[in-house]
PDB file of C-alpha atoms in Angstrom:
ATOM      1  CA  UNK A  24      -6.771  76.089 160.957  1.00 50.00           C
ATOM      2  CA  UNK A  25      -7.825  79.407 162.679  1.00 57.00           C
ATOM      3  CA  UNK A  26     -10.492  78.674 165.251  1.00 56.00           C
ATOM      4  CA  UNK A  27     -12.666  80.955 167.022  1.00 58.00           C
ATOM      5  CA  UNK A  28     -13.577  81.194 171.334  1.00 86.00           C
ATOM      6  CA  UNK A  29     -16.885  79.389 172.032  1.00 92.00           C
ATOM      7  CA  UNK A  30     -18.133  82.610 173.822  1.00 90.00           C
ATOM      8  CA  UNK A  31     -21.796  81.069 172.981  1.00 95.00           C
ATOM      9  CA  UNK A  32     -22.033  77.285 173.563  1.00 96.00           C
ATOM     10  CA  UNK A  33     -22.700  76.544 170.399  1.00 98.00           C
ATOM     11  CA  UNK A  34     -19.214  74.312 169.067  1.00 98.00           C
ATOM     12  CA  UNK A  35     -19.600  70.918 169.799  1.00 97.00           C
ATOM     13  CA  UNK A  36     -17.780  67.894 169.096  1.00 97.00           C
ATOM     14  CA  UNK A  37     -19.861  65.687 166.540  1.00 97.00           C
ATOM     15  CA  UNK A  38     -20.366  63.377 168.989  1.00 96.00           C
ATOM     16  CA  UNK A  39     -22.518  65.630 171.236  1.00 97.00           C
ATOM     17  CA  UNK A  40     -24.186  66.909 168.269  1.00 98.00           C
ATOM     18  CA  UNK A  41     -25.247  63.387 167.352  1.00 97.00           C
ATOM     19  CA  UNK A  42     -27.018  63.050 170.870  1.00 97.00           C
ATOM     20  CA  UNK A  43     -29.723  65.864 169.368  1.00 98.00           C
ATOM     21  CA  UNK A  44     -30.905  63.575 166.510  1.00 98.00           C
ATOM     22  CA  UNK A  45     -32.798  60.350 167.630  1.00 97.00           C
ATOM     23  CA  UNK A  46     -34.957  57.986 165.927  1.00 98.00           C
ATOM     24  CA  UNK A  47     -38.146  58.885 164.871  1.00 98.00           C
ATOM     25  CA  UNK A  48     -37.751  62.722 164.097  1.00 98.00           C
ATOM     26  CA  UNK A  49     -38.302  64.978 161.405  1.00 98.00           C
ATOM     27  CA  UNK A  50     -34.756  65.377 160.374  1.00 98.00           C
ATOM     28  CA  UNK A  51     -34.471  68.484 157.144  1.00 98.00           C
ATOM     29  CA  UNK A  52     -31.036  68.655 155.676  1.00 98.00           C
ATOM     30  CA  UNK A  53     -29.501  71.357 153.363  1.00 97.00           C
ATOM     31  CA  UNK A  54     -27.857  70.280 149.660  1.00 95.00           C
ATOM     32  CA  UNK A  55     -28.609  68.925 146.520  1.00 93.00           C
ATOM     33  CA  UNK A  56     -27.551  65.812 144.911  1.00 88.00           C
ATOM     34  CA  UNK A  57     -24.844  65.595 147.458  1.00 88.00           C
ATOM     35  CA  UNK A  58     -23.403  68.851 147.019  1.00 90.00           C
ATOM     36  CA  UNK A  59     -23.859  71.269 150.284  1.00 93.00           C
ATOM     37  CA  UNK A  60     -25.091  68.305 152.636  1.00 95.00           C
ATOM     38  CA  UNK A  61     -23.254  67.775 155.884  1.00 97.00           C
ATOM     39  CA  UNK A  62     -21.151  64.653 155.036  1.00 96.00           C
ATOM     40  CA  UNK A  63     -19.437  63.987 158.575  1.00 97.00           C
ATOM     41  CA  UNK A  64     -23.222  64.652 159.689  1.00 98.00           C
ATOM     42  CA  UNK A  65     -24.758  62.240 157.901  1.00 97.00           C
ATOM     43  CA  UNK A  66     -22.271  59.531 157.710  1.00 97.00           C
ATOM     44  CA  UNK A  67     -22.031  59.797 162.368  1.00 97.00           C
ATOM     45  CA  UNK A  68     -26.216  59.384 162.182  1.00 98.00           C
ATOM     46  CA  UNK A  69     -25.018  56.457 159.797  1.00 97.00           C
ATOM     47  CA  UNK A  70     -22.753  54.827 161.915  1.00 97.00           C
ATOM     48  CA  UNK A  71     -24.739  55.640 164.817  1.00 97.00           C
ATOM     49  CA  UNK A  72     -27.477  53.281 163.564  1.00 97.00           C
ATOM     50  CA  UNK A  73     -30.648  56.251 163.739  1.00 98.00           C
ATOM     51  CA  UNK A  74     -33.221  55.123 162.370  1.00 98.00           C
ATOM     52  CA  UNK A  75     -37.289  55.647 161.731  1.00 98.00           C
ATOM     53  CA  UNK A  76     -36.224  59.386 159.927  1.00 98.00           C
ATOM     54  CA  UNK A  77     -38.816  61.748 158.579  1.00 98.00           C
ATOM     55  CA  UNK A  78     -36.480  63.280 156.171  1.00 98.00           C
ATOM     56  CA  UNK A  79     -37.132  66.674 153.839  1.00 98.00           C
ATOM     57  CA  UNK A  80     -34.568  68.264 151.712  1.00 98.00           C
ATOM     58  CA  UNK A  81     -34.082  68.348 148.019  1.00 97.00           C
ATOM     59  CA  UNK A  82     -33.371  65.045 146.720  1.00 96.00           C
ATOM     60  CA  UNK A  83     -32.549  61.852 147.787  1.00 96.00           C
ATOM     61  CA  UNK A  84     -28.857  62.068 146.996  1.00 93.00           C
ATOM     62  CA  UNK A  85     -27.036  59.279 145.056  1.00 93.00           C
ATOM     63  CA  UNK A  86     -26.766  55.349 146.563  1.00 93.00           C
ATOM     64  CA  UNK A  87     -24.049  56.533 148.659  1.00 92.00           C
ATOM     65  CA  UNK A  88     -23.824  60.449 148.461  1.00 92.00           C
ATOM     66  CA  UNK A  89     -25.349  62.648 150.647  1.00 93.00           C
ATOM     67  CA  UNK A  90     -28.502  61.690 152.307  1.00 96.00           C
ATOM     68  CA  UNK A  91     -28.998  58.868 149.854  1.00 96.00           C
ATOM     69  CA  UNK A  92     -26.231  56.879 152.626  1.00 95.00           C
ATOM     70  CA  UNK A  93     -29.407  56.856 154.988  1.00 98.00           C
ATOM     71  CA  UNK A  94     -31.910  56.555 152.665  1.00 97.00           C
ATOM     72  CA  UNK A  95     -30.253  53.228 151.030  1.00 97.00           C
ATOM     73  CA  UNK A  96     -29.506  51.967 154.062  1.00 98.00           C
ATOM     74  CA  UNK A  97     -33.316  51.556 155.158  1.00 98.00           C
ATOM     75  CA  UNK A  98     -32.936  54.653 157.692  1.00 98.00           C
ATOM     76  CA  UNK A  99     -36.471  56.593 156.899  1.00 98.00           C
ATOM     77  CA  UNK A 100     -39.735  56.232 156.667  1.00 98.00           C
ATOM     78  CA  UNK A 101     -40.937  58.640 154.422  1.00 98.00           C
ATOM     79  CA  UNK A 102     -39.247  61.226 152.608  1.00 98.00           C
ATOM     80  CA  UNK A 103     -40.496  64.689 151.685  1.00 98.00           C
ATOM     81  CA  UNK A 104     -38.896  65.835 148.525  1.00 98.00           C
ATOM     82  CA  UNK A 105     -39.060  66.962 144.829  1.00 97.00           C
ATOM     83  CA  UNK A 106     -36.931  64.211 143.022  1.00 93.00           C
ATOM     84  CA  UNK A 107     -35.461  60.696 143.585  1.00 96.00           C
ATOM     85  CA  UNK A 108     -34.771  59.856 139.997  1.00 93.00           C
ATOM     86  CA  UNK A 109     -30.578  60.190 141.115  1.00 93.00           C
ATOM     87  CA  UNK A 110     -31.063  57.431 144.088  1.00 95.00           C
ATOM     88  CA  UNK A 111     -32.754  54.399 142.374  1.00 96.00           C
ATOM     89  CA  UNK A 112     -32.549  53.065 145.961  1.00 97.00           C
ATOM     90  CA  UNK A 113     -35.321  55.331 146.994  1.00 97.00           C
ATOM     91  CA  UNK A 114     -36.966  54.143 144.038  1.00 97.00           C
ATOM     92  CA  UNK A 115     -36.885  50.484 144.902  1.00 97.00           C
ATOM     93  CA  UNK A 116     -37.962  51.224 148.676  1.00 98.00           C
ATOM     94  CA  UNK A 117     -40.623  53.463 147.270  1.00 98.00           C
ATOM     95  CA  UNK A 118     -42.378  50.787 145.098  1.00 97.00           C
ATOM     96  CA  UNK A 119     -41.815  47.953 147.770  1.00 97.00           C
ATOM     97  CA  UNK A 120     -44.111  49.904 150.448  1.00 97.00           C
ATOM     98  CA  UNK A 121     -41.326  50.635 152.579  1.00 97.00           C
ATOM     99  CA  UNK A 122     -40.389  53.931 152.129  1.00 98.00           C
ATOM    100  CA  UNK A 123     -43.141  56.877 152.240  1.00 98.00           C
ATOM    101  CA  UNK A 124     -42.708  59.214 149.231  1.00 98.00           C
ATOM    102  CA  UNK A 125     -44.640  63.113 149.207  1.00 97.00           C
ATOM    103  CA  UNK A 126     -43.479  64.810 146.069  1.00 96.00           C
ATOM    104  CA  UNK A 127     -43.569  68.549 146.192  1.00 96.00           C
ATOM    105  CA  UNK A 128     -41.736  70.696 142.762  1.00 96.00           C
ATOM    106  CA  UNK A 129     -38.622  71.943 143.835  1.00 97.00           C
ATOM    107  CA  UNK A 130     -40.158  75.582 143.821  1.00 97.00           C
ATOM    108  CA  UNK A 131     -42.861  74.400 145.702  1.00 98.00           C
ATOM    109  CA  UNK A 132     -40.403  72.907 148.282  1.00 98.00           C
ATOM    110  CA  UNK A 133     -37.930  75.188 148.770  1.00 98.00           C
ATOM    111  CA  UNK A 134     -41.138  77.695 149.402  1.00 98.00           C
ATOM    112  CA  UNK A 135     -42.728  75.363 151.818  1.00 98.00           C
ATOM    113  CA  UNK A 136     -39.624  75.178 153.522  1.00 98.00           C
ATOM    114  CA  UNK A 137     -39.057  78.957 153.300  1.00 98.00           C
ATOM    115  CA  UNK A 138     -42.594  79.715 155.243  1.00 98.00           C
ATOM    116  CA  UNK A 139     -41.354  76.952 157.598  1.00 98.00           C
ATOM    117  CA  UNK A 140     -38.716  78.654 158.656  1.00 98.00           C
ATOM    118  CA  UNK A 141     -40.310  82.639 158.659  1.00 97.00           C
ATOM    119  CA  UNK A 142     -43.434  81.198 160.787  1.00 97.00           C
ATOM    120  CA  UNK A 143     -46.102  81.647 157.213  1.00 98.00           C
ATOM    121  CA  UNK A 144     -48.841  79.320 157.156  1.00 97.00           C
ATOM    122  CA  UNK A 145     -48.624  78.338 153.606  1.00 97.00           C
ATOM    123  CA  UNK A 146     -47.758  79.617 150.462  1.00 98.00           C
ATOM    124  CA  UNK A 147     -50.346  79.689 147.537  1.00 98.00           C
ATOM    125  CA  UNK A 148     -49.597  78.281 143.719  1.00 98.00           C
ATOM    126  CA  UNK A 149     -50.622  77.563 140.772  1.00 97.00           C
ATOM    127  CA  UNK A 150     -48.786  74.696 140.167  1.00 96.00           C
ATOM    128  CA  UNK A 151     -50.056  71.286 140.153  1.00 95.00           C
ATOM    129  CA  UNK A 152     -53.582  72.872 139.612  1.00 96.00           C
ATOM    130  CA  UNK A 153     -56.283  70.767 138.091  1.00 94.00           C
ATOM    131  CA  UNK A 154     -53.934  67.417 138.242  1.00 95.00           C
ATOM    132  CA  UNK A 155     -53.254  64.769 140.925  1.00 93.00           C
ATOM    133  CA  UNK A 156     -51.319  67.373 142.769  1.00 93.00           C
ATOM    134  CA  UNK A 157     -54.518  69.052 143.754  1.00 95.00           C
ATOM    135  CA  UNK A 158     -55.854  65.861 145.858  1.00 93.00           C
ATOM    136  CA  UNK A 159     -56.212  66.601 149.578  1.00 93.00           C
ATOM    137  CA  UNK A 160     -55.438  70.183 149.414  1.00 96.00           C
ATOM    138  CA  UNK A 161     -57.097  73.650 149.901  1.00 97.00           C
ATOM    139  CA  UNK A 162     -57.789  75.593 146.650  1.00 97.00           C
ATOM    140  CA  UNK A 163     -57.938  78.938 147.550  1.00 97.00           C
ATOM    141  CA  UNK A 164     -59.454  82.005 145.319  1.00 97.00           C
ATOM    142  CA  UNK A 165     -57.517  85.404 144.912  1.00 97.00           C
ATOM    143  CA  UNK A 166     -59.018  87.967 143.231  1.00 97.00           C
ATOM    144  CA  UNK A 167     -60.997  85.254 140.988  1.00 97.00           C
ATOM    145  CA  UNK A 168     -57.993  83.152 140.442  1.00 97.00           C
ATOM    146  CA  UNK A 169     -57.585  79.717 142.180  1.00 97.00           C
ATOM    147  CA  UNK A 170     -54.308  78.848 144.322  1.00 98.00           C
ATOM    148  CA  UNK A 171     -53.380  75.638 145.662  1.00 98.00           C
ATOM    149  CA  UNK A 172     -52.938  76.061 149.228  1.00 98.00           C
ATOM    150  CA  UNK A 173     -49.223  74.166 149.930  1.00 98.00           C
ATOM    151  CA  UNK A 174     -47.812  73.658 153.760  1.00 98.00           C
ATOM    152  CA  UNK A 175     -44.961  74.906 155.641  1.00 98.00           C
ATOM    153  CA  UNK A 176     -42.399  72.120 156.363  1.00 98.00           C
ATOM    154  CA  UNK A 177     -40.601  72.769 159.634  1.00 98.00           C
ATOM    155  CA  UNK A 178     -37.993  69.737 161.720  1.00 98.00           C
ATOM    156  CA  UNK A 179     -36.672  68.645 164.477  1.00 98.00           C
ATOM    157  CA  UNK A 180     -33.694  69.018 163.709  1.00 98.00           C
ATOM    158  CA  UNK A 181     -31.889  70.896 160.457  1.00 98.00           C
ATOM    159  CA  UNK A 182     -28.511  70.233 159.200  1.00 98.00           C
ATOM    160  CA  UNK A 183     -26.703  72.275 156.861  1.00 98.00           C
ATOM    161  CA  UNK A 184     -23.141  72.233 155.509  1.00 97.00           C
ATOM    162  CA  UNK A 185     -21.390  75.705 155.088  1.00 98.00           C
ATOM    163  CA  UNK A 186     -17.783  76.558 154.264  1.00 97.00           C
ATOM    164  CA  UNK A 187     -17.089  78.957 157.578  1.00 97.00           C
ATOM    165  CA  UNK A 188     -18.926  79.895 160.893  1.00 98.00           C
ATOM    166  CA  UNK A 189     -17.672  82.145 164.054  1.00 97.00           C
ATOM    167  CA  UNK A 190     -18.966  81.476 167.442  1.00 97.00           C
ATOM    168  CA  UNK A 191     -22.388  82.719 166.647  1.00 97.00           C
ATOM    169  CA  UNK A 192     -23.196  80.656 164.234  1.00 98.00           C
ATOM    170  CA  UNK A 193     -23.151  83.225 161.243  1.00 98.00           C
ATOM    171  CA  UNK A 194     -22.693  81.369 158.571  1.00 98.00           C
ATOM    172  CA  UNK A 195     -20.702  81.977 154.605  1.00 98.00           C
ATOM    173  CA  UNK A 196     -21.401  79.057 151.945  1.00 97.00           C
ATOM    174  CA  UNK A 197     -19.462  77.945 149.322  1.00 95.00           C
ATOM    175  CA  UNK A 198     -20.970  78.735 145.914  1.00 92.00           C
ATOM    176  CA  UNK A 199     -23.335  76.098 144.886  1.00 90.00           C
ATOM    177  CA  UNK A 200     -23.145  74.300 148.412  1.00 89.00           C
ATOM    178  CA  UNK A 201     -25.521  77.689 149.142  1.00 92.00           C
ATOM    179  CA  UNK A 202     -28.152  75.751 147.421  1.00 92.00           C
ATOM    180  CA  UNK A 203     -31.404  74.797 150.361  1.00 96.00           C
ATOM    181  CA  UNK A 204     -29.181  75.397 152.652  1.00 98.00           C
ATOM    182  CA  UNK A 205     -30.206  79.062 154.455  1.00 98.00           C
ATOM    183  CA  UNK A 206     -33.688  78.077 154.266  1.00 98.00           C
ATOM    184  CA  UNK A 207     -33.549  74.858 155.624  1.00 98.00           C
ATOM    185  CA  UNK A 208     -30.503  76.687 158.884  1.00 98.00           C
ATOM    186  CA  UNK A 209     -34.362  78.578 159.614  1.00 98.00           C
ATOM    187  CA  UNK A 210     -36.266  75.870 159.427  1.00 98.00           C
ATOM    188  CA  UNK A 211     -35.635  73.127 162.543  1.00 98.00           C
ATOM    189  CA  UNK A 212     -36.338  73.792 165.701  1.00 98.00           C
ATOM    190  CA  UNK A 213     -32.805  72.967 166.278  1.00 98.00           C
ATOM    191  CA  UNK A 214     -30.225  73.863 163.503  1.00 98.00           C
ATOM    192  CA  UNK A 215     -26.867  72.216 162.963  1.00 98.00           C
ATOM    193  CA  UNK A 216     -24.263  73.579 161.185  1.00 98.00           C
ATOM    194  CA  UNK A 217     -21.325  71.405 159.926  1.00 98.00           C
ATOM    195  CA  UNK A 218     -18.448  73.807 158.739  1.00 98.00           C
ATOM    196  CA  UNK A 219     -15.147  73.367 157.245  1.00 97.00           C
ATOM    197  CA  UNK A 220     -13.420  76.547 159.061  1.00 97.00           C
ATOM    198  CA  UNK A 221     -14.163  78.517 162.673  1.00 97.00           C
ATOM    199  CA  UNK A 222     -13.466  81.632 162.776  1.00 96.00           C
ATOM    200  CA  UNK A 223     -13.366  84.620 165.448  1.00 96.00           C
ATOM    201  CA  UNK A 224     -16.100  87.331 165.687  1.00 95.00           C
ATOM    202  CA  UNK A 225     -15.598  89.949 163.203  1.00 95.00           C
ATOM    203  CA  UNK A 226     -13.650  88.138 161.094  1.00 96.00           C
ATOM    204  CA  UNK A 227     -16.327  87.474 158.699  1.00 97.00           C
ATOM    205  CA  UNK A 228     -17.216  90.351 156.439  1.00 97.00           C
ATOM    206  CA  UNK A 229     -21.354  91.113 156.785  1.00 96.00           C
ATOM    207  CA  UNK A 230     -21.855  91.435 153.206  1.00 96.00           C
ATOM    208  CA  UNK A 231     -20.555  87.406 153.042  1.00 96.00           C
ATOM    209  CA  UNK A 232     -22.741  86.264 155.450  1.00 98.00           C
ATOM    210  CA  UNK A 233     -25.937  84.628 154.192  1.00 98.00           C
ATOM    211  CA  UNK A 234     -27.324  82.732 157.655  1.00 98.00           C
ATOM    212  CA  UNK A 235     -27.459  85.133 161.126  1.00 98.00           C
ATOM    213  CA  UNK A 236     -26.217  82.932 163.530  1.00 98.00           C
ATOM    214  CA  UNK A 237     -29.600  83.752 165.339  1.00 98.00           C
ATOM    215  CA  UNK A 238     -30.944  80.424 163.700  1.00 98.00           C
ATOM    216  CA  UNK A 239     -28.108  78.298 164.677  1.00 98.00           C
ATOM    217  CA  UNK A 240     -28.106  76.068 167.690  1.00 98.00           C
ATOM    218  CA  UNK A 241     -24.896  73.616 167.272  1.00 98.00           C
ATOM    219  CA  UNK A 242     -21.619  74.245 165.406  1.00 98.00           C
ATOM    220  CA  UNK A 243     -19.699  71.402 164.343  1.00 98.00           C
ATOM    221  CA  UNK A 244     -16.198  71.198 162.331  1.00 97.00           C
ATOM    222  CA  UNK A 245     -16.335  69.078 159.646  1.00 97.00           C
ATOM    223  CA  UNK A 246     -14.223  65.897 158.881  1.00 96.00           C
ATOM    224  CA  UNK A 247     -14.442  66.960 155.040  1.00 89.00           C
ATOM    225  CA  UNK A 248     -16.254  65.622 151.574  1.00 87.00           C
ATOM    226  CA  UNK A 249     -15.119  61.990 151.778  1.00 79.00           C
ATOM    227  CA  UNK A 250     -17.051  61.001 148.470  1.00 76.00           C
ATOM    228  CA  UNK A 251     -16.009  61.489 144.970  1.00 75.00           C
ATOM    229  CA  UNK A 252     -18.052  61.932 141.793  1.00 69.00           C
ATOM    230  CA  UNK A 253     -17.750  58.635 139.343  1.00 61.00           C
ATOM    231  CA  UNK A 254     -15.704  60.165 136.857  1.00 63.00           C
ATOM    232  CA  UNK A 255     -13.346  61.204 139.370  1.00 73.00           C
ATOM    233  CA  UNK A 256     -13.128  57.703 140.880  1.00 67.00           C
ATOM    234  CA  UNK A 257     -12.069  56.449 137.468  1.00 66.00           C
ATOM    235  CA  UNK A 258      -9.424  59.163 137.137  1.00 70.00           C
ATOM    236  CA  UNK A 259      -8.139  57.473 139.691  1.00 69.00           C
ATOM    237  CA  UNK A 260      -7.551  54.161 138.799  1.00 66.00           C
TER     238      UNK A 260
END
């Protein structure tokens, strides 16, 4: 594996990474339905016992994919998303009162998230207008036409999985691993970025880059995907 100089500070071991995230915080993670989250990531705050999350990303993985590891395992306390229905875990916590639930549309999210991370104070839609969507929000009138005001979602901390960084954090993504990913890297007041390959300045072509490095804090080389889909676990026996 090529690797690139740490002219900027920002390659870490996973360890030292895992000193950034601590119990309690607003934790945002990139991916969708496993696919593009950080897996050495999540699986160190896993073993590492954090706890009391505020999580926001996508979905709520599978039982044991993705961020559905810490969601199953009791790790947050509410989760800000726009499905569950893959992680009947989260359903279970959900209806038992021990697991805090706000349901945006995926749209809606991955907007919320985008104004988040670009410093907007909202973003108006239509959607969810004149249902139970609508309770405890602005409604806002354009031009005669009424918006429902929605939030920016900012973190603590982001984490995002890409397929290669350089030293300045500028990072390429592999197809569909793209997903939430660049708008939850501008998102957290402190970005992660777990990455399968290092490489030296200027060895990344511009027009391949989809994150600046600019909103990158911590680099960190990934162990690998160390799950497999179900079909391919019974390929295998």
């Amino acid at each position: 594996m090529r690797t690139g100089n740490n002219t900027y500070g920002k390659i870490m071991s996973l360890n030292s990474a895992l000193t950034l995230i601590r119990d309690g915080i607003r934790l945002m993670y990139g991916g969708f339905g496993g696919i593009g989250s950080p897996p050495s990531l999540i699986d160190a705050i896993y073993e590492a016992g954090v706890k009391d999350l505020i999580l926001i990303g996508n979905d709520s993985g599978f039982p044991d994919i993705g961020i559905g590891k810490l969601v199953t395992a009791r790790r947050a306390s509410k989760l800000i998303t726009s499905h569950i229905g893959s992680n009947p875990n989260a359903g279970d916590l959900m209806n038992l009162g021990e697991l805090e639930v706000e349901f945006s549309s995926q749209g809606t999210l991955a907007e919320r998230i985008r104004a988040g991370g670009v410093g907007l104070g909202g973003i108006l839609t239509d959607i969810g207008l004149g249902t139970q969507v609508e309770e405890n929000k602005q409604v806002v009138m354009v031009d005669g036409e009424k918006f429902l005001l929605e939030t920016p979602l900012t973190a603590d901390v982001a984490i995002v999985y890409a397929a290669k960084a350089d030293p300045f954090g500028n990072l390429v993504y592999n197809k569909t691993a793209r997903n939430f990913n660049p708008l939850v890297a501008m998102a957290g007041s402190t970005t992660i970025a777990e990455v399968d390959e290092i490489v030296p300045l200027g060895d990344l072509d511009p027009e391949e880059i989809v994150t600046p490095g600019v909103f990158v804090d911590v680099i960190v080389r990934s162990k690998g995907v160390n799950w497999k889909w179900v079909w391919e676990q019974r390929k295998d026996k």
